[in-house]
mmCIF file with all atom_site columns, C-alpha atoms in Angstrom:
data_model
loop_
_atom_site.group_PDB
_atom_site.id
_atom_site.type_symbol
_atom_site.label_atom_id
_atom_site.label_alt_id
_atom_site.label_comp_id
_atom_site.label_asym_id
_atom_site.label_entity_id
_atom_site.label_seq_id
_atom_site.pdbx_PDB_ins_code
_atom_site.Cartn_x
_atom_site.Cartn_y
_atom_site.Cartn_z
_atom_site.occupancy
_atom_site.B_iso_or_equiv
_atom_site.pdbx_formal_charge
_atom_site.auth_seq_id
_atom_site.auth_comp_id
_atom_site.auth_asym_id
_atom_site.auth_atom_id
_atom_site.pdbx_PDB_model_num
ATOM 1   C CA . UNK A 1 1   ? -77.411 134.760 -70.827 1.00 0.00 ? 1   UNK A CA 1
ATOM 2   C CA . UNK A 1 2   ? -80.832 133.066 -70.994 1.00 0.00 ? 2   UNK A CA 1
ATOM 3   C CA . UNK A 1 3   ? -83.946 134.022 -69.066 1.00 0.00 ? 3   UNK A CA 1
ATOM 4   C CA . UNK A 1 4   ? -84.642 132.486 -65.652 1.00 0.00 ? 4   UNK A CA 1
ATOM 5   C CA . UNK A 1 5   ? -88.195 131.056 -65.638 1.00 0.00 ? 5   UNK A CA 1
ATOM 6   C CA . UNK A 1 6   ? -88.433 131.645 -61.850 1.00 0.00 ? 6   UNK A CA 1
ATOM 7   C CA . UNK A 1 7   ? -87.593 135.383 -62.145 1.00 0.00 ? 7   UNK A CA 1
ATOM 8   C CA . UNK A 1 8   ? -90.539 137.811 -62.279 1.00 0.00 ? 8   UNK A CA 1
ATOM 9   C CA . UNK A 1 9   ? -88.593 140.272 -64.447 1.00 0.00 ? 9   UNK A CA 1
ATOM 10  C CA . UNK A 1 10  ? -87.707 137.494 -66.890 1.00 0.00 ? 10  UNK A CA 1
ATOM 11  C CA . UNK A 1 11  ? -91.392 136.578 -66.961 1.00 0.00 ? 11  UNK A CA 1
ATOM 12  C CA . UNK A 1 12  ? -92.247 140.199 -67.770 1.00 0.00 ? 12  UNK A CA 1
ATOM 13  C CA . UNK A 1 13  ? -89.592 140.366 -70.505 1.00 0.00 ? 13  UNK A CA 1
ATOM 14  C CA . UNK A 1 14  ? -90.906 137.146 -72.077 1.00 0.00 ? 14  UNK A CA 1
ATOM 15  C CA . UNK A 1 15  ? -94.524 138.312 -71.869 1.00 0.00 ? 15  UNK A CA 1
ATOM 16  C CA . UNK A 1 16  ? -95.542 135.585 -69.399 1.00 0.00 ? 16  UNK A CA 1
ATOM 17  C CA . UNK A 1 17  ? -96.308 138.119 -66.631 1.00 0.00 ? 17  UNK A CA 1
ATOM 18  C CA . UNK A 1 18  ? -98.316 141.323 -66.859 1.00 0.00 ? 18  UNK A CA 1
ATOM 19  C CA . UNK A 1 19  ? -96.605 144.680 -66.962 1.00 0.00 ? 19  UNK A CA 1
ATOM 20  C CA . UNK A 1 20  ? -97.341 148.161 -68.237 1.00 0.00 ? 20  UNK A CA 1
ATOM 21  C CA . UNK A 1 21  ? -94.495 148.378 -70.728 1.00 0.00 ? 21  UNK A CA 1
ATOM 22  C CA . UNK A 1 22  ? -93.334 151.750 -71.934 1.00 0.00 ? 22  UNK A CA 1
ATOM 23  C CA . UNK A 1 23  ? -90.282 150.751 -74.008 1.00 0.00 ? 23  UNK A CA 1
ATOM 24  C CA . UNK A 1 24  ? -88.605 147.697 -75.488 1.00 0.00 ? 24  UNK A CA 1
ATOM 25  C CA . UNK A 1 25  ? -85.623 147.129 -77.759 1.00 0.00 ? 25  UNK A CA 1
ATOM 26  C CA . UNK A 1 26  ? -83.442 144.057 -78.379 1.00 0.00 ? 26  UNK A CA 1
ATOM 27  C CA . UNK A 1 27  ? -81.480 144.541 -75.137 1.00 0.00 ? 27  UNK A CA 1
ATOM 28  C CA . UNK A 1 28  ? -83.770 146.188 -72.567 1.00 0.00 ? 28  UNK A CA 1
ATOM 29  C CA . UNK A 1 29  ? -87.369 146.625 -71.506 1.00 0.00 ? 29  UNK A CA 1
ATOM 30  C CA . UNK A 1 30  ? -88.852 149.463 -69.440 1.00 0.00 ? 30  UNK A CA 1
ATOM 31  C CA . UNK A 1 31  ? -92.108 149.127 -67.528 1.00 0.00 ? 31  UNK A CA 1
ATOM 32  C CA . UNK A 1 32  ? -94.007 150.798 -64.722 1.00 0.00 ? 32  UNK A CA 1
ATOM 33  C CA . UNK A 1 33  ? -93.026 149.760 -61.197 1.00 0.00 ? 33  UNK A CA 1
ATOM 34  C CA . UNK A 1 34  ? -95.886 147.825 -59.562 1.00 0.00 ? 34  UNK A CA 1
ATOM 35  C CA . UNK A 1 35  ? -95.049 149.455 -56.216 1.00 0.00 ? 35  UNK A CA 1
ATOM 36  C CA . UNK A 1 36  ? -94.121 153.014 -57.250 1.00 0.00 ? 36  UNK A CA 1
ATOM 37  C CA . UNK A 1 37  ? -92.260 155.346 -54.939 1.00 0.00 ? 37  UNK A CA 1
ATOM 38  C CA . UNK A 1 38  ? -93.755 158.284 -56.860 1.00 0.00 ? 38  UNK A CA 1
ATOM 39  C CA . UNK A 1 39  ? -96.182 158.656 -59.766 1.00 0.00 ? 39  UNK A CA 1
ATOM 40  C CA . UNK A 1 40  ? -94.435 157.604 -62.978 1.00 0.00 ? 40  UNK A CA 1
ATOM 41  C CA . UNK A 1 41  ? -91.778 155.368 -61.307 1.00 0.00 ? 41  UNK A CA 1
ATOM 42  C CA . UNK A 1 42  ? -90.515 152.840 -63.825 1.00 0.00 ? 42  UNK A CA 1
ATOM 43  C CA . UNK A 1 43  ? -87.899 150.116 -64.134 1.00 0.00 ? 43  UNK A CA 1
ATOM 44  C CA . UNK A 1 44  ? -85.407 149.420 -66.902 1.00 0.00 ? 44  UNK A CA 1
ATOM 45  C CA . UNK A 1 45  ? -84.285 145.780 -67.072 1.00 0.00 ? 45  UNK A CA 1
ATOM 46  C CA . UNK A 1 46  ? -82.007 143.823 -69.402 1.00 0.00 ? 46  UNK A CA 1
ATOM 47  C CA . UNK A 1 47  ? -83.828 141.346 -71.649 1.00 0.00 ? 47  UNK A CA 1
ATOM 48  C CA . UNK A 1 48  ? -81.483 138.614 -70.389 1.00 0.00 ? 48  UNK A CA 1
ATOM 49  C CA . UNK A 1 49  ? -81.096 137.439 -66.794 1.00 0.00 ? 49  UNK A CA 1
ATOM 50  C CA . UNK A 1 50  ? -78.207 139.084 -64.965 1.00 0.00 ? 50  UNK A CA 1
ATOM 51  C CA . UNK A 1 51  ? -78.721 138.738 -61.196 1.00 0.00 ? 51  UNK A CA 1
ATOM 52  C CA . UNK A 1 52  ? -76.226 141.405 -60.149 1.00 0.00 ? 52  UNK A CA 1
ATOM 53  C CA . UNK A 1 53  ? -74.409 144.472 -61.393 1.00 0.00 ? 53  UNK A CA 1
ATOM 54  C CA . UNK A 1 54  ? -71.136 142.514 -61.508 1.00 0.00 ? 54  UNK A CA 1
ATOM 55  C CA . UNK A 1 55  ? -72.716 139.929 -63.812 1.00 0.00 ? 55  UNK A CA 1
ATOM 56  C CA . UNK A 1 56  ? -74.251 142.536 -66.137 1.00 0.00 ? 56  UNK A CA 1
ATOM 57  C CA . UNK A 1 57  ? -72.826 142.547 -69.654 1.00 0.00 ? 57  UNK A CA 1
ATOM 58  C CA . UNK A 1 58  ? -71.459 146.009 -70.506 1.00 0.00 ? 58  UNK A CA 1
ATOM 59  C CA . UNK A 1 59  ? -73.560 146.305 -73.674 1.00 0.00 ? 59  UNK A CA 1
ATOM 60  C CA . UNK A 1 60  ? -76.746 145.670 -71.702 1.00 0.00 ? 60  UNK A CA 1
ATOM 61  C CA . UNK A 1 61  ? -75.635 148.107 -68.989 1.00 0.00 ? 61  UNK A CA 1
ATOM 62  C CA . UNK A 1 62  ? -74.969 150.845 -71.522 1.00 0.00 ? 62  UNK A CA 1
ATOM 63  C CA . UNK A 1 63  ? -78.375 150.294 -73.099 1.00 0.00 ? 63  UNK A CA 1
ATOM 64  C CA . UNK A 1 64  ? -80.050 150.360 -69.677 1.00 0.00 ? 64  UNK A CA 1
ATOM 65  C CA . UNK A 1 65  ? -78.538 153.781 -69.016 1.00 0.00 ? 65  UNK A CA 1
ATOM 66  C CA . UNK A 1 66  ? -79.492 155.042 -72.488 1.00 0.00 ? 66  UNK A CA 1
ATOM 67  C CA . UNK A 1 67  ? -83.080 153.876 -71.983 1.00 0.00 ? 67  UNK A CA 1
ATOM 68  C CA . UNK A 1 68  ? -83.175 155.429 -68.487 1.00 0.00 ? 68  UNK A CA 1
ATOM 69  C CA . UNK A 1 69  ? -81.956 158.734 -69.933 1.00 0.00 ? 69  UNK A CA 1
ATOM 70  C CA . UNK A 1 70  ? -84.712 158.644 -72.553 1.00 0.00 ? 70  UNK A CA 1
ATOM 71  C CA . UNK A 1 71  ? -87.308 157.673 -69.936 1.00 0.00 ? 71  UNK A CA 1
ATOM 72  C CA . UNK A 1 72  ? -86.230 160.567 -67.703 1.00 0.00 ? 72  UNK A CA 1
ATOM 73  C CA . UNK A 1 73  ? -86.597 162.969 -70.631 1.00 0.00 ? 73  UNK A CA 1
ATOM 74  C CA . UNK A 1 74  ? -90.035 161.528 -71.443 1.00 0.00 ? 74  UNK A CA 1
ATOM 75  C CA . UNK A 1 75  ? -91.136 161.921 -67.820 1.00 0.00 ? 75  UNK A CA 1
ATOM 76  C CA . UNK A 1 76  ? -90.094 165.582 -67.852 1.00 0.00 ? 76  UNK A CA 1
ATOM 77  C CA . UNK A 1 77  ? -91.874 166.172 -71.176 1.00 0.00 ? 77  UNK A CA 1
ATOM 78  C CA . UNK A 1 78  ? -95.082 164.475 -70.014 1.00 0.00 ? 78  UNK A CA 1
ATOM 79  C CA . UNK A 1 79  ? -97.952 166.192 -68.242 1.00 0.00 ? 79  UNK A CA 1
ATOM 80  C CA . UNK A 1 80  ? -96.907 164.577 -64.935 1.00 0.00 ? 80  UNK A CA 1
ATOM 81  C CA . UNK A 1 81  ? -95.198 167.866 -63.938 1.00 0.00 ? 81  UNK A CA 1
ATOM 82  C CA . UNK A 1 82  ? -91.973 166.052 -62.965 1.00 0.00 ? 82  UNK A CA 1
ATOM 83  C CA . UNK A 1 83  ? -89.476 168.374 -61.263 1.00 0.00 ? 83  UNK A CA 1
ATOM 84  C CA . UNK A 1 84  ? -86.502 166.003 -61.091 1.00 0.00 ? 84  UNK A CA 1
ATOM 85  C CA . UNK A 1 85  ? -85.482 162.387 -61.615 1.00 0.00 ? 85  UNK A CA 1
ATOM 86  C CA . UNK A 1 86  ? -83.448 159.931 -59.539 1.00 0.00 ? 86  UNK A CA 1
ATOM 87  C CA . UNK A 1 87  ? -81.826 156.837 -60.993 1.00 0.00 ? 87  UNK A CA 1
ATOM 88  C CA . UNK A 1 88  ? -81.330 154.040 -58.468 1.00 0.00 ? 88  UNK A CA 1
ATOM 89  C CA . UNK A 1 89  ? -79.747 150.611 -58.800 1.00 0.00 ? 89  UNK A CA 1
ATOM 90  C CA . UNK A 1 90  ? -79.651 148.407 -55.695 1.00 0.00 ? 90  UNK A CA 1
ATOM 91  C CA . UNK A 1 91  ? -77.005 145.680 -55.989 1.00 0.00 ? 91  UNK A CA 1
ATOM 92  C CA . UNK A 1 92  ? -77.233 142.987 -53.341 1.00 0.00 ? 92  UNK A CA 1
ATOM 93  C CA . UNK A 1 93  ? -79.461 142.293 -50.389 1.00 0.00 ? 93  UNK A CA 1
ATOM 94  C CA . UNK A 1 94  ? -77.688 144.789 -48.098 1.00 0.00 ? 94  UNK A CA 1
ATOM 95  C CA . UNK A 1 95  ? -78.284 147.502 -50.712 1.00 0.00 ? 95  UNK A CA 1
ATOM 96  C CA . UNK A 1 96  ? -82.015 146.768 -50.800 1.00 0.00 ? 96  UNK A CA 1
ATOM 97  C CA . UNK A 1 97  ? -82.179 144.601 -53.929 1.00 0.00 ? 97  UNK A CA 1
ATOM 98  C CA . UNK A 1 98  ? -85.308 142.463 -53.661 1.00 0.00 ? 98  UNK A CA 1
ATOM 99  C CA . UNK A 1 99  ? -85.554 141.057 -57.208 1.00 0.00 ? 99  UNK A CA 1
ATOM 100 C CA . UNK A 1 100 ? -82.254 139.502 -58.222 1.00 0.00 ? 100 UNK A CA 1
ATOM 101 C CA . UNK A 1 101 ? -82.402 140.522 -61.870 1.00 0.00 ? 101 UNK A CA 1
ATOM 102 C CA . UNK A 1 102 ? -80.298 143.656 -62.307 1.00 0.00 ? 102 UNK A CA 1
ATOM 103 C CA . UNK A 1 103 ? -82.599 146.642 -62.806 1.00 0.00 ? 103 UNK A CA 1
ATOM 104 C CA . UNK A 1 104 ? -82.500 150.410 -62.809 1.00 0.00 ? 104 UNK A CA 1
ATOM 105 C CA . UNK A 1 105 ? -85.224 152.466 -61.142 1.00 0.00 ? 105 UNK A CA 1
ATOM 106 C CA . UNK A 1 106 ? -86.202 155.717 -62.871 1.00 0.00 ? 106 UNK A CA 1
ATOM 107 C CA . UNK A 1 107 ? -87.963 157.689 -60.147 1.00 0.00 ? 107 UNK A CA 1
ATOM 108 C CA . UNK A 1 108 ? -89.683 160.974 -60.973 1.00 0.00 ? 108 UNK A CA 1
ATOM 109 C CA . UNK A 1 109 ? -89.371 163.560 -58.229 1.00 0.00 ? 109 UNK A CA 1
ATOM 110 C CA . UNK A 1 110 ? -91.838 166.165 -57.054 1.00 0.00 ? 110 UNK A CA 1
ATOM 111 C CA . UNK A 1 111 ? -91.390 168.859 -54.408 1.00 0.00 ? 111 UNK A CA 1
ATOM 112 C CA . UNK A 1 112 ? -92.390 167.447 -51.046 1.00 0.00 ? 112 UNK A CA 1
ATOM 113 C CA . UNK A 1 113 ? -92.780 163.849 -52.281 1.00 0.00 ? 113 UNK A CA 1
ATOM 114 C CA . UNK A 1 114 ? -91.072 162.535 -49.142 1.00 0.00 ? 114 UNK A CA 1
ATOM 115 C CA . UNK A 1 115 ? -88.677 160.247 -50.981 1.00 0.00 ? 115 UNK A CA 1
ATOM 116 C CA . UNK A 1 116 ? -84.923 160.556 -50.661 1.00 0.00 ? 116 UNK A CA 1
ATOM 117 C CA . UNK A 1 117 ? -81.656 158.927 -49.794 1.00 0.00 ? 117 UNK A CA 1
ATOM 118 C CA . UNK A 1 118 ? -80.334 160.100 -46.459 1.00 0.00 ? 118 UNK A CA 1
ATOM 119 C CA . UNK A 1 119 ? -76.902 159.800 -44.919 1.00 0.00 ? 119 UNK A CA 1
ATOM 120 C CA . UNK A 1 120 ? -76.765 158.339 -41.431 1.00 0.00 ? 120 UNK A CA 1
ATOM 121 C CA . UNK A 1 121 ? -76.620 160.916 -38.671 1.00 0.00 ? 121 UNK A CA 1
ATOM 122 C CA . UNK A 1 122 ? -73.381 161.387 -36.744 1.00 0.00 ? 122 UNK A CA 1
ATOM 123 C CA . UNK A 1 123 ? -70.991 160.708 -39.598 1.00 0.00 ? 123 UNK A CA 1
ATOM 124 C CA . UNK A 1 124 ? -67.834 162.742 -39.445 1.00 0.00 ? 124 UNK A CA 1
ATOM 125 C CA . UNK A 1 125 ? -65.994 163.883 -42.526 1.00 0.00 ? 125 UNK A CA 1
ATOM 126 C CA . UNK A 1 126 ? -63.458 161.276 -43.642 1.00 0.00 ? 126 UNK A CA 1
ATOM 127 C CA . UNK A 1 127 ? -59.801 162.283 -43.674 1.00 0.00 ? 127 UNK A CA 1
ATOM 128 C CA . UNK A 1 128 ? -57.767 162.274 -46.867 1.00 0.00 ? 128 UNK A CA 1
ATOM 129 C CA . UNK A 1 129 ? -55.508 159.541 -45.423 1.00 0.00 ? 129 UNK A CA 1
ATOM 130 C CA . UNK A 1 130 ? -58.544 157.307 -44.760 1.00 0.00 ? 130 UNK A CA 1
ATOM 131 C CA . UNK A 1 131 ? -59.799 157.922 -48.296 1.00 0.00 ? 131 UNK A CA 1
ATOM 132 C CA . UNK A 1 132 ? -56.368 157.112 -49.727 1.00 0.00 ? 132 UNK A CA 1
ATOM 133 C CA . UNK A 1 133 ? -56.158 153.888 -47.691 1.00 0.00 ? 133 UNK A CA 1
ATOM 134 C CA . UNK A 1 134 ? -59.447 152.668 -49.190 1.00 0.00 ? 134 UNK A CA 1
ATOM 135 C CA . UNK A 1 135 ? -58.475 153.879 -52.678 1.00 0.00 ? 135 UNK A CA 1
ATOM 136 C CA . UNK A 1 136 ? -55.219 151.930 -52.416 1.00 0.00 ? 136 UNK A CA 1
ATOM 137 C CA . UNK A 1 137 ? -57.214 148.750 -51.753 1.00 0.00 ? 137 UNK A CA 1
ATOM 138 C CA . UNK A 1 138 ? -59.468 149.357 -54.772 1.00 0.00 ? 138 UNK A CA 1
ATOM 139 C CA . UNK A 1 139 ? -56.909 150.386 -57.397 1.00 0.00 ? 139 UNK A CA 1
ATOM 140 C CA . UNK A 1 140 ? -55.394 146.918 -58.031 1.00 0.00 ? 140 UNK A CA 1
ATOM 141 C CA . UNK A 1 141 ? -58.807 145.254 -58.338 1.00 0.00 ? 141 UNK A CA 1
ATOM 142 C CA . UNK A 1 142 ? -60.038 147.933 -60.728 1.00 0.00 ? 142 UNK A CA 1
ATOM 143 C CA . UNK A 1 143 ? -56.867 147.815 -62.803 1.00 0.00 ? 143 UNK A CA 1
ATOM 144 C CA . UNK A 1 144 ? -57.168 144.040 -63.125 1.00 0.00 ? 144 UNK A CA 1
ATOM 145 C CA . UNK A 1 145 ? -60.864 143.985 -64.008 1.00 0.00 ? 145 UNK A CA 1
ATOM 146 C CA . UNK A 1 146 ? -61.468 147.061 -66.125 1.00 0.00 ? 146 UNK A CA 1
ATOM 147 C CA . UNK A 1 147 ? -60.278 148.263 -69.450 1.00 0.00 ? 147 UNK A CA 1
ATOM 148 C CA . UNK A 1 148 ? -60.724 151.966 -70.052 1.00 0.00 ? 148 UNK A CA 1
ATOM 149 C CA . UNK A 1 149 ? -61.322 153.311 -73.516 1.00 0.00 ? 149 UNK A CA 1
#
C-alpha cells in the first residue's frame, strides 16, 4: 500500500515532516510522540499507509509488535527509570484514534504518573450466558476471516 501524501505519519515516514526517530527498518518506523502522555512516549507506525487495524497487513502488524517490544526493552534499559510500559492501539474514532494511519503507542509508566485506562463505574460482572451469546456472534466471522497457524 502506498503512502498517503495528506497523512502526517506518511510524511514522517517519507522524511517530509520532522520527527525524532528512534528506529526504522523496511516495514516500520518508531519516533517520539509529539504530545507525550509520559516522558519517553513513542509511536510505532508501518512504513505504508494502513488507516485501520483491519486494513493492516499481517507482516507489518507483526513487525510493529516486534519493534514495540524492542522499544519497551530499550525504555527499561535507559536512564529514564521506567517502571512499566503500556502498549495502546486506538482503532476508529470511537476508540480515540485521531490520526488514521494505524499506529501503536509505546507508553512508559512511572509510579504516580496519572495515566491509565479506567473501566466505567457501575458495571456489573457479565454472566457466562451473556458472554457466550456475544462469543457465538463472533465465532463465524473469525472462522471466515482468520487462518490460524
